[in-house]
Tab-separated table of C-alpha atoms in Angstrom:
chain	number	residue	atom	x	y	z
A	1	MET	CA	-54.224	-122.843	73.101
A	2	THR	CA	-53.258	-126.414	73.884
A	3	PRO	CA	-53.955	-129.175	71.357
A	4	THR	CA	-56.400	-130.873	73.737
A	5	LYS	CA	-58.963	-128.103	73.328
A	6	LYS	CA	-60.065	-129.584	70.044
A	7	TYR	CA	-60.724	-132.992	71.583
A	8	GLY	CA	-62.929	-131.801	74.413
A	9	TYR	CA	-61.356	-133.698	77.291
A	10	GLU	CA	-58.698	-131.252	78.470
A	11	ASP	CA	-60.362	-131.210	81.888
A	12	LEU	CA	-59.390	-134.899	82.255
A	13	HIS	CA	-55.635	-134.237	82.131
A	14	LEU	CA	-53.799	-135.191	85.325
A	15	PRO	CA	-50.170	-134.576	86.258
A	16	TYR	CA	-47.791	-137.087	84.665
A	17	ALA	CA	-47.246	-139.358	87.695
A	18	ASP	CA	-50.977	-139.314	88.482
A	19	SER	CA	-51.739	-140.265	84.870
A	20	ILE	CA	-49.476	-143.309	85.090
A	21	GLN	CA	-51.106	-144.285	88.396
A	22	GLN	CA	-54.563	-143.829	86.847
A	23	LEU	CA	-53.545	-146.135	84.002
A	24	ARG	CA	-52.414	-148.766	86.530
A	25	THR	CA	-55.801	-148.506	88.259
A	26	TYR	CA	-57.643	-148.909	84.957
A	27	ILE	CA	-55.577	-151.999	84.108
A	28	GLU	CA	-56.675	-153.651	87.340
A	29	GLU	CA	-60.301	-152.491	87.420
A	30	LEU	CA	-61.518	-152.569	83.821
A	31	PRO	CA	-61.918	-156.343	83.376
A	32	GLU	CA	-64.188	-156.676	86.400
A	33	ARG	CA	-66.226	-153.590	85.569
A	34	PHE	CA	-66.561	-154.460	81.877
A	35	GLY	CA	-67.496	-158.016	82.834
A	36	LEU	CA	-70.708	-156.717	84.402
A	37	PHE	CA	-72.139	-156.050	80.939
A	38	SER	CA	-74.186	-158.749	79.277
A	39	ALA	CA	-73.245	-159.888	75.769
A	40	ASP	CA	-76.088	-157.772	74.394
A	41	GLU	CA	-74.962	-154.707	76.372
A	42	SER	CA	-71.402	-155.144	75.103
A	43	THR	CA	-72.403	-155.302	71.447
A	44	ALA	CA	-75.375	-152.897	71.362
A	45	ARG	CA	-74.816	-149.818	69.194
A	46	LYS	CA	-76.527	-146.479	69.340
A	47	PRO	CA	-77.086	-144.978	65.879
A	48	GLY	CA	-73.791	-143.760	64.452
A	49	LYS	CA	-71.821	-144.888	67.523
A	50	TRP	CA	-69.529	-147.757	68.430
A	51	SER	CA	-70.585	-150.546	70.762
A	52	ARG	CA	-68.801	-150.968	74.094
A	53	LYS	CA	-66.687	-153.737	72.535
A	54	GLU	CA	-65.791	-151.445	69.659
A	55	ILE	CA	-64.849	-148.641	72.060
A	56	LEU	CA	-62.588	-151.118	73.846
A	57	GLY	CA	-61.165	-152.065	70.452
A	58	HIS	CA	-60.575	-148.389	69.674
A	59	LEU	CA	-58.666	-148.137	72.960
A	60	ILE	CA	-56.560	-151.120	71.854
A	61	ASP	CA	-55.799	-149.326	68.580
A	62	SER	CA	-54.987	-146.174	70.531
A	63	GLY	CA	-52.663	-148.171	72.781
A	64	LEU	CA	-50.884	-149.757	69.823
A	65	ASN	CA	-50.356	-146.409	68.121
A	66	ASN	CA	-49.341	-144.622	71.308
A	67	LEU	CA	-46.898	-147.296	72.459
A	68	LYS	CA	-45.078	-146.775	69.168
A	69	ARG	CA	-45.229	-142.997	69.632
A	70	PHE	CA	-43.984	-143.132	73.235
A	71	THR	CA	-41.097	-145.324	72.116
A	72	ASP	CA	-40.145	-143.465	68.930
A	73	ALA	CA	-40.396	-139.981	70.473
A	74	GLN	CA	-37.507	-140.935	72.756
A	75	PHE	CA	-34.965	-141.354	69.966
A	76	MET	CA	-36.313	-139.956	66.692
A	77	PRO	CA	-35.388	-136.433	65.522
A	78	THR	CA	-37.308	-133.659	67.254
A	79	PRO	CA	-39.888	-132.476	67.088
A	80	PHE	CA	-41.416	-135.918	66.802
A	81	VAL	CA	-44.444	-135.624	64.511
A	82	VAL	CA	-47.428	-137.720	65.590
A	83	GLN	CA	-49.042	-139.469	62.649
A	84	ARG	CA	-52.813	-139.761	62.597
A	85	TYR	CA	-54.504	-143.122	61.942
A	86	ASP	CA	-58.007	-143.912	60.677
A	87	MET	CA	-59.881	-144.878	63.847
A	88	ASN	CA	-63.078	-146.039	62.159
A	89	GLN	CA	-61.334	-148.214	59.590
A	90	SER	CA	-59.102	-149.677	62.284
A	91	VAL	CA	-62.085	-150.649	64.449
A	92	LEU	CA	-63.890	-152.089	61.444
A	93	HIS	CA	-60.996	-154.121	60.022
A	94	ASN	CA	-59.855	-155.454	63.385
A	95	ARG	CA	-63.413	-156.811	63.813
A	96	TYR	CA	-63.592	-156.003	67.511
A	97	GLN	CA	-67.375	-156.466	67.515
A	98	ASP	CA	-66.870	-160.160	66.640
A	99	LEU	CA	-64.118	-160.981	69.127
A	100	PRO	CA	-64.688	-162.442	72.599
A	101	VAL	CA	-64.682	-159.876	75.402
A	102	ASP	CA	-62.081	-161.881	77.353
A	103	HIS	CA	-59.704	-161.688	74.397
A	104	LEU	CA	-60.188	-157.920	74.077
A	105	LEU	CA	-59.681	-157.322	77.790
A	106	THR	CA	-56.535	-159.476	77.969
A	107	TYR	CA	-55.103	-157.778	74.892
A	108	TRP	CA	-55.926	-154.309	76.258
A	109	GLN	CA	-54.421	-155.115	79.672
A	110	SER	CA	-51.192	-156.549	78.248
A	111	LEU	CA	-50.731	-153.617	75.928
A	112	ASN	CA	-51.260	-151.085	78.696
A	113	ARG	CA	-48.950	-152.928	81.076
A	114	GLN	CA	-46.268	-152.506	78.412
A	115	ILE	CA	-47.139	-148.807	78.129
A	116	VAL	CA	-46.693	-148.394	81.894
A	117	TYR	CA	-43.385	-150.254	81.699
A	118	VAL	CA	-42.113	-148.037	78.863
A	119	THR	CA	-43.390	-144.710	80.166
A	120	GLU	CA	-42.070	-145.250	83.693
A	121	ALA	CA	-38.578	-145.725	82.275
A	122	ILE	CA	-38.512	-142.514	80.232
A	123	PRO	CA	-35.930	-140.154	81.763
A	124	GLU	CA	-37.285	-136.798	82.946
A	125	THR	CA	-35.154	-134.940	80.433
A	126	VAL	CA	-36.576	-137.034	77.572
A	127	LEU	CA	-40.141	-136.372	78.770
A	128	LEU	CA	-39.419	-132.776	77.693
A	129	ASN	CA	-38.711	-133.791	74.075
A	130	PRO	CA	-40.927	-131.777	71.727
A	131	VAL	CA	-43.773	-133.600	70.033
A	132	ARG	CA	-46.128	-132.218	67.382
A	133	PRO	CA	-49.673	-133.628	67.701
A	134	PRO	CA	-51.693	-134.131	64.503
A	135	ASP	CA	-53.129	-131.089	62.767
A	136	THR	CA	-51.135	-128.485	64.689
A	137	VAL	CA	-47.886	-126.590	64.326
A	138	GLU	CA	-47.513	-126.273	68.088
A	139	THR	CA	-45.305	-128.659	69.996
A	140	VAL	CA	-45.894	-130.167	73.398
A	141	PRO	CA	-43.554	-132.196	75.600
A	142	LEU	CA	-43.592	-135.983	75.303
A	143	SER	CA	-45.033	-136.088	78.827
A	144	TRP	CA	-48.145	-134.300	77.496
A	145	LEU	CA	-48.662	-137.092	74.957
A	146	VAL	CA	-48.724	-139.676	77.755
A	147	ILE	CA	-51.052	-137.528	79.872
A	148	ASP	CA	-53.363	-137.054	76.900
A	149	TYR	CA	-53.396	-140.816	76.211
A	150	VAL	CA	-54.775	-141.502	79.699
A	151	ALA	CA	-57.251	-138.590	79.452
A	152	HIS	CA	-58.475	-139.991	76.120
A	153	MET	CA	-59.004	-143.343	77.819
A	154	THR	CA	-60.917	-141.713	80.680
A	155	HIS	CA	-63.110	-139.930	78.122
A	156	HIS	CA	-64.050	-143.240	76.488
A	157	PHE	CA	-64.555	-145.053	79.785
A	158	LYS	CA	-67.278	-142.537	80.557
A	159	GLN	CA	-69.020	-143.729	77.388
A	160	PHE	CA	-69.187	-147.258	78.783
A	161	GLU	CA	-71.752	-146.037	81.315
A	162	PHE	CA	-70.702	-148.511	83.973
A	163	LYS	CA	-73.493	-149.729	86.204
């Protein structure tokens, strides 16, 4: 069993190089696509769910946490143990619902450009470094962590329900 089975988006995993290319595509396309939502559509919440702005904020938090993981897993002792973070509290305390969409999109783009820059430079041998995802004793290669990051993003983009 791979760790992705518990998240429900294992079918969204692409090969490593394709994942990086998909991330590049998202960086270029998201601002225009997200910009098609009205202010009300960006902030509307379904009961018990995040708004589109809050989902984007969650993806910023994910990017921040994963950039650190992708960096640290290259030089920290192995297996690198991925630390969980509180997604809901992070979205709440970063106040993504209250921030301008342009700010969120620029922040998200810059962060993911840095992730592309870092991940493209990881040597193939280092991409094999063992990583232990949260709540599992199994290890996966560092490359899997990058692939899963992009699959997680794809999963949330589907929630945006682009027009």
